[in-house]
Amino acid sequence: MRPQTPLVALVVVALVVVGCGRSGSNNEVGGDVATSATQAASGDFGSLQGVCGPGTPTGSPAQGVTAQNINVGVFTDVGFTKNPEFVDAAKVFTSWCNDAGGINGRKLVATTRDSRIFQVQQRMLESCDEDFAIVGGGAAFDGTGVEDRLSCLLPAFPAQAVEVANIGSDLQVETSGGGHSYNPYVPYQRWLLTEAYPDSASSVGIIAGDLPLTKTIAAELAEGLSATGATITYNDLYPPVGVSDWTPYAQAIKNKRVRGLVFLGDYRDLAKLEQVLTTIDYKPDWIDANSNAYSPAFLELLGTSAAAQNNLADLGGTYPLERASANPATQQVLDLFAKYEPTAKVTLPVLRAFSAWLVFAESAASCSDTVTRRCVYDAARTQTAWTGGGLTAPIDLSGADTPLACFNVEQLTPSGWQPAAFQPNDGAYRCGDAPYRLTSDYGRPTTLADVGKSLSDLT
């Protein structure tokens, strides 16, 4: 249960339809692929200096590393969803980094590991045979490949982790994490229920897709809401095969007098539900649309309901895209996409992917010529206030179970998403609210010990 709701929603919608978007056609990007650059690009990113740059590398110190290249895998479900966010991010990042000279002279080569929803284990075995690490991606059923990844001692730097078995698993550095034993949304929920809309605490509802993963996350959300003082008066599931008429759900929400509604699923379904709520003249005090809805597409689908309903979303400490001009790191991502992949969309998952790529690249660069898995992994774990050069609020990467320290809330207006009045105290973020550790057992992440390994085996 982390800020990974785009992939959580994908689990729901994947069983129904193939999403819209451009298909990723290149399996491998980077390396000796020519670019249009006429001179070396700067290897600086945001506040990070010299992330990428030239050098004179020698030898092959680890699998996937040669004197010329560093080969990494990028997990994605693009073959099913047709959503190329992680593929696009890999192309843009590696193109920029390689134009700047690579990792001390070694070019980054990113191979797309397209799991097509249900082929995670197959792609993981391929990655085990060929890649130095996994970087900047994610897959809806990522938990099915963790044991294989740990068995082959393959480090991971994902954009997002989804399933319980993978969140906080060993040899994995999560730049958009939050600690597997914590509910990262409680500070946001606490703001909703005790400051912004205190009267709503008397009647809060949850609706989620009827799948094991989403039901687990809904249970974690319910625990956090209850701990914050909410009374759960409505808790329902909807079939992942689709809902032909949202009227019964909307009517039930109205009958229960739900004042705060948490939706866990695809934003297209939420738009349909909200249209019905508007039609029957019912408006909760707030709707937690989750970060999956943080896109212009949600506004377009809502139509007139955009003004009729109050949608909010917690971005988990990622700087908002609509304010990019005020934040050099976010603006740099937009500029790099305009240069290297101008038809691609920059989204919240893209920003998280960039942060993952950056911590991998900076860690690898710190290893100089001897780029080994142990060196890169250990270097990443030294980051105690990682921001991706300014893409996010500070995140402590030194351990696998560290709670997020900051959050930031967006509110949907008729003109688009904008920061809500959530009283930020550290720039664009609100930091320092007490974290909440989950008390019930929702499973645990996979460890090296589970596959008969230890950290001492990593070289």
CSV table of C-alpha atoms in Angstrom, one decimal:
chain,number,residue,atom,x,y,z
A,1,MET,CA,0.0,0.0,0.0
A,2,ARG,CA,2.2,2.8,-1.3
A,3,PRO,CA,1.8,5.7,-3.7
A,4,GLN,CA,1.4,3.2,-6.5
A,5,THR,CA,-2.3,3.5,-7.3
A,6,PRO,CA,-1.8,3.9,-11.1
A,7,LEU,CA,-0.7,0.2,-11.1
A,8,VAL,CA,-3.3,-0.8,-8.5
A,9,ALA,CA,-6.0,0.6,-10.8
A,10,LEU,CA,-4.3,-1.2,-13.7
A,11,VAL,CA,-5.0,-4.5,-11.9
A,12,VAL,CA,-8.7,-3.7,-11.9
A,13,VAL,CA,-8.9,-2.4,-15.5
A,14,ALA,CA,-6.5,-4.9,-17.0
A,15,LEU,CA,-9.1,-7.6,-16.6
A,16,VAL,CA,-11.6,-5.6,-18.5
A,17,VAL,CA,-10.1,-3.5,-21.4
A,18,VAL,CA,-6.9,-2.7,-23.1
A,19,GLY,CA,-6.1,1.0,-22.3
A,20,CYS,CA,-5.5,3.7,-24.8
A,21,GLY,CA,-2.1,5.0,-25.7
A,22,ARG,CA,0.9,4.6,-27.8
A,23,SER,CA,2.6,1.2,-28.0
A,24,GLY,CA,6.2,0.9,-27.1
A,25,SER,CA,7.9,-0.5,-30.3
A,26,ASN,CA,11.6,-0.5,-29.3
A,27,ASN,CA,12.7,-3.3,-27.1
A,28,GLU,CA,16.1,-1.8,-26.4
A,29,VAL,CA,17.1,1.8,-26.1
A,30,GLY,CA,20.4,3.5,-25.4
A,31,GLY,CA,23.8,2.2,-26.1
A,32,ASP,CA,25.0,3.1,-29.6
A,33,VAL,CA,21.7,4.5,-30.7
A,34,ALA,CA,22.4,7.8,-32.5
A,35,THR,CA,20.9,11.0,-31.2
A,36,SER,CA,20.4,14.4,-32.7
A,37,ALA,CA,22.7,16.1,-30.2
A,38,THR,CA,25.5,18.1,-31.8
A,39,GLN,CA,27.4,18.5,-28.5
A,40,ALA,CA,27.7,16.8,-25.2
A,41,ALA,CA,24.7,17.5,-23.0
A,42,SER,CA,25.1,18.6,-19.4
A,43,GLY,CA,25.1,15.7,-17.0
A,44,ASP,CA,23.5,17.8,-14.2
A,45,PHE,CA,19.9,17.2,-13.2
A,46,GLY,CA,18.1,19.7,-10.9
A,47,SER,CA,20.2,20.0,-7.8
A,48,LEU,CA,22.3,16.9,-8.7
A,49,GLN,CA,25.7,17.6,-10.2
A,50,GLY,CA,27.4,15.3,-12.7
A,51,VAL,CA,24.9,12.5,-12.6
A,52,CYS,CA,26.1,11.4,-16.1
A,53,GLY,CA,29.4,12.2,-17.8
A,54,PRO,CA,32.3,10.9,-19.8
A,55,GLY,CA,35.1,8.6,-18.7
A,56,THR,CA,37.5,5.9,-19.9
A,57,PRO,CA,36.0,2.6,-18.5
A,58,THR,CA,37.7,-0.7,-18.7
A,59,GLY,CA,36.8,-4.3,-18.2
A,60,SER,CA,33.5,-6.1,-17.3
A,61,PRO,CA,33.2,-6.1,-13.5
A,62,ALA,CA,29.7,-7.6,-13.3
A,63,GLN,CA,27.0,-9.2,-15.4
A,64,GLY,CA,25.5,-6.7,-17.8
A,65,VAL,CA,28.5,-4.3,-17.5
A,66,THR,CA,31.1,-4.1,-20.2
A,67,ALA,CA,33.7,-1.5,-21.1
A,68,GLN,CA,31.1,0.1,-23.3
A,69,ASN,CA,27.6,-0.4,-21.7
A,70,ILE,CA,25.6,-1.0,-18.6
A,71,ASN,CA,22.6,-3.1,-19.5
A,72,VAL,CA,19.4,-2.8,-17.3
A,73,GLY,CA,15.9,-4.0,-17.6
A,74,VAL,CA,12.7,-1.9,-17.5
A,75,PHE,CA,9.6,-3.8,-16.4
A,76,THR,CA,6.3,-2.7,-17.9
A,77,ASP,CA,2.9,-4.1,-18.9
A,78,VAL,CA,2.8,-2.0,-22.1
A,79,GLY,CA,2.1,-5.0,-24.3
A,80,PHE,CA,-1.3,-5.3,-22.6
A,81,THR,CA,-2.2,-1.8,-21.5
A,82,LYS,CA,-0.6,0.1,-24.4
A,83,ASN,CA,0.6,2.6,-21.8
A,84,PRO,CA,4.2,3.3,-22.5
A,85,GLU,CA,5.1,5.6,-19.6
A,86,PHE,CA,8.0,3.6,-18.3
A,87,VAL,CA,9.3,2.9,-21.7
A,88,ASP,CA,9.2,6.5,-22.6
A,89,ALA,CA,10.9,7.5,-19.4
A,90,ALA,CA,13.7,5.0,-20.1
A,91,LYS,CA,14.2,6.3,-23.6
A,92,VAL,CA,14.3,9.9,-22.5
A,93,PHE,CA,16.6,9.3,-19.5
A,94,THR,CA,19.1,7.1,-21.3
A,95,SER,CA,19.2,9.4,-24.3
A,96,TRP,CA,20.0,12.4,-22.1
A,97,CYS,CA,22.5,10.5,-19.9
A,98,ASN,CA,24.3,9.0,-22.9
A,99,ASP,CA,24.5,12.3,-24.7
A,100,ALA,CA,26.2,13.6,-21.5
A,101,GLY,CA,28.7,10.8,-21.7
A,102,GLY,CA,26.9,7.9,-19.9
A,103,ILE,CA,28.0,6.6,-16.5
A,104,ASN,CA,31.6,7.5,-16.5
A,105,GLY,CA,31.8,6.7,-20.2
A,106,ARG,CA,29.6,3.6,-20.2
A,107,LYS,CA,26.4,4.0,-22.1
A,108,LEU,CA,23.1,3.0,-20.5
A,109,VAL,CA,21.2,0.3,-22.5
A,110,ALA,CA,17.6,-0.2,-21.3
A,111,THR,CA,15.8,-3.4,-22.4
A,112,THR,CA,12.0,-3.4,-22.1
A,113,ARG,CA,10.8,-6.4,-20.0
A,114,ASP,CA,7.2,-6.4,-21.1
A,115,SER,CA,5.3,-8.6,-18.6
A,116,ARG,CA,1.9,-8.1,-20.3
A,117,ILE,CA,0.3,-8.3,-16.9
A,118,PHE,CA,0.7,-12.1,-16.4
A,119,GLN,CA,4.2,-12.8,-17.6
A,120,VAL,CA,6.3,-11.2,-14.8
A,121,GLN,CA,8.1,-14.4,-13.9
A,122,GLN,CA,9.1,-15.2,-17.5
A,123,ARG,CA,10.5,-11.7,-18.0
A,124,MET,CA,12.3,-11.8,-14.6
A,125,LEU,CA,14.1,-15.0,-15.6
A,126,GLU,CA,15.3,-13.3,-18.8
A,127,SER,CA,16.4,-10.3,-16.8
A,128,CYS,CA,18.3,-12.5,-14.4
A,129,ASP,CA,20.3,-13.9,-17.4
A,130,GLU,CA,21.1,-10.6,-19.0
A,131,ASP,CA,20.7,-7.4,-16.9
A,132,PHE,CA,22.9,-5.7,-14.3
A,133,ALA,CA,19.8,-4.3,-12.5
A,134,ILE,CA,16.1,-3.4,-12.9
A,135,VAL,CA,15.4,0.3,-13.2
A,136,GLY,CA,12.6,2.7,-13.6
A,137,GLY,CA,9.6,0.4,-14.2
A,138,GLY,CA,6.8,-1.5,-12.6
A,139,ALA,CA,4.3,-4.3,-13.2
A,140,ALA,CA,0.9,-4.9,-11.8
A,141,PHE,CA,1.7,-8.4,-10.5
A,142,ASP,CA,5.3,-7.6,-9.5
A,143,GLY,CA,5.1,-10.0,-6.5
A,144,THR,CA,5.2,-13.0,-8.8
A,145,GLY,CA,8.8,-12.4,-9.8
A,146,VAL,CA,10.4,-11.4,-6.5
A,147,GLU,CA,11.7,-14.8,-5.5
A,148,ASP,CA,13.4,-15.3,-8.9
A,149,ARG,CA,14.9,-11.8,-8.7
A,150,LEU,CA,16.4,-12.5,-5.2
A,151,SER,CA,17.6,-15.9,-6.2
A,152,CYS,CA,19.7,-14.4,-9.0
A,153,LEU,CA,20.7,-11.4,-6.7
A,154,LEU,CA,19.3,-8.8,-9.1
A,155,PRO,CA,19.0,-5.3,-7.5
A,156,ALA,CA,15.8,-3.3,-8.4
A,157,PHE,CA,15.2,0.4,-8.5
A,158,PRO,CA,11.5,0.5,-9.5
A,159,ALA,CA,9.4,3.5,-10.3
A,160,GLN,CA,6.6,1.8,-8.3
A,161,ALA,CA,6.1,-1.4,-6.3
A,162,VAL,CA,2.6,-2.8,-6.0
A,163,GLU,CA,2.1,-6.2,-4.4
A,164,VAL,CA,2.8,-7.0,-0.8
A,165,ALA,CA,5.5,-9.6,-1.7
A,166,ASN,CA,7.4,-6.9,-3.5
A,167,ILE,CA,6.9,-3.7,-1.5
A,168,GLY,CA,10.0,-3.4,0.7
A,169,SER,CA,11.5,-6.6,-0.6
A,170,ASP,CA,15.3,-7.1,-0.3
A,171,LEU,CA,17.8,-5.7,-2.8
A,172,GLN,CA,15.2,-3.1,-3.8
A,173,VAL,CA,15.5,0.7,-3.4
A,174,GLU,CA,12.1,2.4,-3.7
A,175,THR,CA,12.2,6.1,-4.3
A,176,SER,CA,8.4,6.4,-4.1
A,177,GLY,CA,8.1,4.0,-1.2
A,178,GLY,CA,6.9,4.7,2.4
A,179,GLY,CA,7.7,1.6,4.4
A,180,HIS,CA,5.9,-1.7,4.0
A,181,SER,CA,4.6,-1.6,7.6
A,182,TYR,CA,3.3,1.9,7.4
A,183,ASN,CA,0.1,3.4,5.9
A,184,PRO,CA,1.6,6.5,4.1
A,185,TYR,CA,-1.9,8.0,3.5
A,186,VAL,CA,-2.7,8.6,7.2
A,187,PRO,CA,-1.2,12.1,7.4
A,188,TYR,CA,-3.3,13.0,4.4
A,189,GLN,CA,-6.4,11.4,5.9
A,190,ARG,CA,-5.7,13.1,9.2
A,191,TRP,CA,-5.7,16.5,7.4
A,192,LEU,CA,-9.0,15.6,5.6
A,193,LEU,CA,-10.8,14.4,8.7
A,194,THR,CA,-9.5,16.7,11.4
A,195,GLU,CA,-8.7,20.0,9.6
A,196,ALA,CA,-10.2,20.4,6.2
A,197,TYR,CA,-13.5,18.6,6.6
A,198,PRO,CA,-13.9,17.6,10.3
A,199,ASP,CA,-17.7,16.9,10.0
A,200,SER,CA,-17.0,14.2,7.3
A,201,ALA,CA,-15.4,11.9,9.9
A,202,SER,CA,-18.9,10.8,11.0
A,203,SER,CA,-19.5,9.0,7.7
A,204,VAL,CA,-16.7,7.8,5.4
A,205,GLY,CA,-17.1,5.3,2.6
A,206,ILE,CA,-14.7,3.1,0.6
A,207,ILE,CA,-15.3,1.5,-2.7
A,208,ALA,CA,-12.8,-0.7,-4.4
A,209,GLY,CA,-12.4,-3.2,-7.2
A,210,ASP,CA,-13.2,-6.8,-6.2
A,211,LEU,CA,-9.7,-8.4,-6.4
A,212,PRO,CA,-7.4,-9.8,-3.7
A,213,LEU,CA,-4.8,-7.0,-4.1
A,214,THR,CA,-7.3,-4.1,-4.1
A,215,LYS,CA,-9.2,-5.7,-1.2
A,216,THR,CA,-6.0,-5.8,0.9
A,217,ILE,CA,-5.3,-2.1,0.1
A,218,ALA,CA,-8.9,-1.2,1.0
A,219,ALA,CA,-8.5,-2.9,4.3
A,220,GLU,CA,-5.3,-1.0,5.0
A,221,LEU,CA,-7.0,2.2,4.1
A,222,ALA,CA,-9.9,1.4,6.4
A,223,GLU,CA,-7.6,0.7,9.3
A,224,GLY,CA,-5.9,4.1,8.7
A,225,LEU,CA,-9.2,5.9,8.5
A,226,SER,CA,-10.5,4.3,11.6
A,227,ALA,CA,-7.3,5.1,13.5
A,228,THR,CA,-7.7,8.7,12.4
A,229,GLY,CA,-11.2,8.9,13.9
A,230,ALA,CA,-13.4,8.1,10.9
A,231,THR,CA,-16.6,6.0,11.1
A,232,ILE,CA,-16.8,3.7,8.1
A,233,THR,CA,-20.4,3.7,7.1
A,234,TYR,CA,-20.1,2.3,3.6
A,235,ASN,CA,-17.6,-0.3,2.4
A,236,ASP,CA,-18.3,-1.9,-1.0
A,237,LEU,CA,-16.7,-3.7,-3.9
A,238,TYR,CA,-17.4,-3.4,-7.6
A,239,PRO,CA,-16.7,-6.1,-10.2
A,240,PRO,CA,-13.5,-5.7,-12.2
A,241,VAL,CA,-15.3,-7.0,-15.3
A,242,GLY,CA,-17.1,-3.7,-15.4
A,243,VAL,CA,-20.2,-1.9,-14.1
A,244,SER,CA,-23.0,-1.2,-16.6
A,245,ASP,CA,-24.9,1.0,-14.3
A,246,TRP,CA,-23.4,2.9,-11.4
A,247,THR,CA,-26.8,4.1,-10.1
A,248,PRO,CA,-27.1,1.4,-7.3
A,249,TYR,CA,-23.6,2.3,-5.9
A,250,ALA,CA,-24.3,6.0,-6.1
A,251,GLN,CA,-27.7,5.6,-4.4
A,252,ALA,CA,-26.2,3.5,-1.6
A,253,ILE,CA,-23.6,6.2,-1.0
A,254,LYS,CA,-26.4,8.7,-0.8
A,255,ASN,CA,-28.5,6.5,1.4
A,256,LYS,CA,-25.6,6.1,3.8
A,257,ARG,CA,-25.0,9.8,3.8
A,258,VAL,CA,-21.4,9.3,3.0
A,259,ARG,CA,-19.5,12.6,3.5
A,260,GLY,CA,-16.1,11.4,2.6
A,261,LEU,CA,-15.5,8.8,-0.2
A,262,VAL,CA,-12.3,6.8,-0.9
A,263,PHE,CA,-12.2,5.3,-4.4
A,264,LEU,CA,-9.7,2.6,-5.2
A,265,GLY,CA,-9.8,1.7,-8.9
A,266,ASP,CA,-9.5,3.1,-12.4
A,267,TYR,CA,-10.3,6.8,-12.8
A,268,ARG,CA,-12.6,6.0,-15.8
A,269,ASP,CA,-14.9,4.1,-13.4
A,270,LEU,CA,-14.7,6.9,-10.9
A,271,ALA,CA,-15.8,9.4,-13.5
A,272,LYS,CA,-18.9,7.3,-14.3
A,273,LEU,CA,-19.7,7.0,-10.6
A,274,GLU,CA,-19.4,10.8,-10.1
A,275,GLN,CA,-21.6,11.5,-13.1
A,276,VAL,CA,-24.3,9.5,-11.4
A,277,LEU,CA,-23.8,11.1,-8.1
A,278,THR,CA,-24.2,14.5,-9.7
A,279,THR,CA,-27.3,13.3,-11.5
A,280,ILE,CA,-29.0,12.2,-8.3
A,281,ASP,CA,-27.9,15.5,-6.7
A,282,TYR,CA,-25.5,14.1,-4.1
A,283,LYS,CA,-22.1,15.6,-3.2
A,284,PRO,CA,-19.9,14.2,-0.5
A,285,ASP,CA,-17.7,16.7,1.3
A,286,TRP,CA,-14.7,15.1,-0.5
A,287,ILE,CA,-13.8,12.3,-2.8
A,288,ASP,CA,-10.3,10.8,-2.6
A,289,ALA,CA,-9.8,10.1,-6.3
A,290,ASN,CA,-6.2,8.9,-5.6
A,291,SER,CA,-3.2,9.8,-7.6
A,292,ASN,CA,-4.4,7.6,-10.5
A,293,ALA,CA,-6.8,10.3,-11.4
A,294,TYR,CA,-4.1,13.0,-11.4
A,295,SER,CA,-4.2,13.7,-15.2
A,296,PRO,CA,-6.1,15.9,-17.6
A,297,ALA,CA,-7.9,12.9,-18.9
A,298,PHE,CA,-9.9,12.6,-15.6
A,299,LEU,CA,-11.1,16.2,-16.0
A,300,GLU,CA,-12.2,15.5,-19.5
A,301,LEU,CA,-14.2,12.5,-18.6
A,302,LEU,CA,-16.0,14.2,-15.7
A,303,GLY,CA,-17.4,17.0,-17.8
A,304,THR,CA,-19.8,19.1,-15.7
A,305,SER,CA,-19.2,16.8,-12.7
A,306,ALA,CA,-15.8,18.4,-12.3
A,307,ALA,CA,-17.4,21.4,-10.8
A,308,ALA,CA,-20.1,19.5,-9.0
A,309,GLN,CA,-17.8,17.1,-7.0
A,310,ASN,CA,-14.8,17.8,-4.8
A,311,ASN,CA,-12.0,15.5,-5.9
A,312,LEU,CA,-8.7,15.4,-4.0
A,313,ALA,CA,-5.5,13.3,-4.4
A,314,ASP,CA,-2.4,12.8,-2.3
A,315,LEU,CA,0.7,12.9,-4.5
A,316,GLY,CA,2.9,11.4,-1.8
A,317,GLY,CA,5.5,14.2,-1.9
A,318,THR,CA,6.0,14.5,-5.7
A,319,TYR,CA,6.1,18.0,-7.0
A,320,PRO,CA,3.0,18.8,-9.0
A,321,LEU,CA,3.3,18.9,-12.8
A,322,GLU,CA,1.1,22.0,-13.3
A,323,ARG,CA,3.6,24.0,-11.2
A,324,ALA,CA,6.7,22.8,-13.2
A,325,SER,CA,7.8,26.3,-14.2
A,326,ALA,CA,8.5,27.0,-10.5
A,327,ASN,CA,10.6,23.9,-9.9
A,328,PRO,CA,13.7,23.4,-12.0
A,329,ALA,CA,13.8,19.6,-11.7
A,330,THR,CA,10.2,19.1,-12.9
A,331,GLN,CA,10.7,21.5,-15.7
A,332,GLN,CA,13.9,19.7,-16.8
A,333,VAL,CA,11.9,16.5,-17.2
A,334,LEU,CA,9.4,18.3,-19.4
A,335,ASP,CA,12.3,19.9,-21.4
A,336,LEU,CA,14.0,16.5,-21.9
A,337,PHE,CA,10.8,14.9,-23.1
A,338,ALA,CA,10.3,17.8,-25.5
A,339,LYS,CA,13.8,17.1,-26.9
A,340,TYR,CA,13.9,13.3,-27.0
A,341,GLU,CA,10.3,12.1,-27.1
A,342,PRO,CA,8.1,15.1,-27.9
A,343,THR,CA,4.9,13.2,-28.5
A,344,ALA,CA,5.0,11.3,-25.2
A,345,LYS,CA,3.1,12.5,-22.1
A,346,VAL,CA,4.8,13.4,-18.8
A,347,THR,CA,2.8,11.9,-16.0
A,348,LEU,CA,3.2,11.2,-12.3
A,349,PRO,CA,4.6,7.7,-12.9
A,350,VAL,CA,7.1,9.2,-15.3
A,351,LEU,CA,8.3,11.6,-12.6
A,352,ARG,CA,8.7,8.6,-10.2
A,353,ALA,CA,10.5,6.6,-12.9
A,354,PHE,CA,12.9,9.5,-13.4
A,355,SER,CA,13.7,9.6,-9.7
A,356,ALA,CA,14.5,5.9,-9.8
A,357,TRP,CA,16.7,6.3,-12.8
A,358,LEU,CA,18.5,9.2,-11.1
A,359,VAL,CA,19.3,7.3,-7.9
A,360,PHE,CA,20.6,4.4,-9.9
A,361,ALA,CA,22.7,6.5,-12.2
A,362,GLU,CA,24.2,8.6,-9.3
A,363,SER,CA,24.9,5.5,-7.3
A,364,ALA,CA,26.6,3.7,-10.3
A,365,ALA,CA,28.6,6.8,-11.1
A,366,SER,CA,30.0,6.8,-7.5
A,367,CYS,CA,31.4,3.4,-8.1
A,368,SER,CA,33.8,4.8,-10.7
A,369,ASP,CA,35.2,2.1,-13.0
A,370,THR,CA,34.2,-0.8,-10.8
A,371,VAL,CA,30.5,-0.9,-11.3
A,372,THR,CA,29.3,-3.9,-9.3
A,373,ARG,CA,25.8,-4.7,-7.9
A,374,ARG,CA,27.0,-4.5,-4.3
A,375,CYS,CA,28.6,-1.1,-4.9
A,376,VAL,CA,25.6,0.4,-6.6
A,377,TYR,CA,23.1,-1.0,-4.1
A,378,ASP,CA,25.2,0.1,-1.1
A,379,ALA,CA,25.6,3.6,-2.6
A,380,ALA,CA,21.9,4.0,-3.0
A,381,ARG,CA,21.3,3.1,0.6
A,382,THR,CA,23.5,6.0,1.8
A,383,GLN,CA,20.8,8.4,0.6
A,384,THR,CA,18.9,9.7,3.7
A,385,ALA,CA,17.2,12.7,2.1
A,386,TRP,CA,16.8,11.8,-1.6
A,387,THR,CA,14.8,14.2,-3.7
A,388,GLY,CA,15.7,13.2,-7.2
A,389,GLY,CA,17.3,16.6,-7.7
A,390,GLY,CA,14.1,18.3,-6.6
A,391,LEU,CA,11.4,16.1,-8.1
A,392,THR,CA,10.1,15.0,-4.6
A,393,ALA,CA,10.2,15.9,-1.0
A,394,PRO,CA,13.1,14.3,0.9
A,395,ILE,CA,12.9,10.5,1.2
A,396,ASP,CA,15.1,8.3,3.4
A,397,LEU,CA,16.4,5.4,1.3
A,398,SER,CA,18.7,4.0,3.9
A,399,GLY,CA,16.3,1.3,4.9
A,400,ALA,CA,13.5,-0.7,3.3
A,401,ASP,CA,10.8,0.2,6.0
A,402,THR,CA,11.1,3.9,6.5
A,403,PRO,CA,7.9,6.0,6.4
A,404,LEU,CA,7.4,8.9,4.2
A,405,ALA,CA,7.9,12.2,5.9
A,406,CYS,CA,5.9,14.5,3.6
A,407,PHE,CA,2.7,14.7,1.6
A,408,ASN,CA,1.1,17.1,-0.8
A,409,VAL,CA,-2.6,17.4,-1.8
A,410,GLU,CA,-4.1,18.3,-5.2
A,411,GLN,CA,-7.6,19.4,-5.8
A,412,LEU,CA,-9.4,19.2,-9.1
A,413,THR,CA,-10.9,22.4,-10.4
A,414,PRO,CA,-12.8,23.1,-13.6
A,415,SER,CA,-9.5,24.3,-15.1
A,416,GLY,CA,-7.5,21.3,-13.9
A,417,TRP,CA,-5.6,20.0,-10.9
A,418,GLN,CA,-4.2,22.6,-8.5
A,419,PRO,CA,-2.5,22.4,-5.0
A,420,ALA,CA,-5.2,22.3,-2.3
A,421,ALA,CA,-5.1,24.5,0.8
A,422,PHE,CA,-3.4,21.8,3.0
A,423,GLN,CA,-1.1,24.1,4.9
A,424,PRO,CA,2.3,23.1,3.4
A,425,ASN,CA,5.2,23.9,5.8
A,426,ASP,CA,8.2,22.9,3.6
A,427,GLY,CA,7.9,24.5,0.2
A,428,ALA,CA,5.3,22.6,-1.8
A,429,TYR,CA,5.0,19.9,0.9
A,430,ARG,CA,3.7,19.3,4.4
A,431,CYS,CA,6.2,17.4,6.4
A,432,GLY,CA,6.6,16.1,10.0
A,433,ASP,CA,3.1,14.7,10.6
A,434,ALA,CA,3.3,11.5,12.7
A,435,PRO,CA,3.5,8.3,10.6
A,436,TYR,CA,1.1,5.5,11.2
A,437,ARG,CA,2.3,1.9,11.6
A,438,LEU,CA,-0.2,-0.8,10.5
A,439,THR,CA,-1.4,-3.1,13.3
A,440,SER,CA,-3.1,-5.9,11.3
A,441,ASP,CA,-1.2,-8.5,9.3
A,442,TYR,CA,-1.4,-7.9,5.6
A,443,GLY,CA,1.5,-10.0,4.6
A,444,ARG,CA,5.2,-9.2,4.4
A,445,PRO,CA,7.8,-8.5,1.7
A,446,THR,CA,10.0,-11.3,0.3
A,447,THR,CA,13.5,-11.5,1.8
A,448,LEU,CA,16.8,-13.0,0.7
A,449,ALA,CA,16.5,-15.5,3.5
A,450,ASP,CA,13.3,-16.8,1.8
A,451,VAL,CA,15.3,-18.0,-1.1
A,452,GLY,CA,18.3,-19.2,0.9
A,453,LYS,CA,20.5,-16.1,0.3
A,454,SER,CA,21.9,-13.3,2.3
A,455,LEU,CA,23.3,-9.8,1.6
A,456,SER,CA,26.8,-11.2,1.8
A,457,ASP,CA,26.1,-13.2,-1.4
A,458,LEU,CA,25.8,-9.9,-3.3
A,459,THR,CA,28.9,-8.9,-5.1
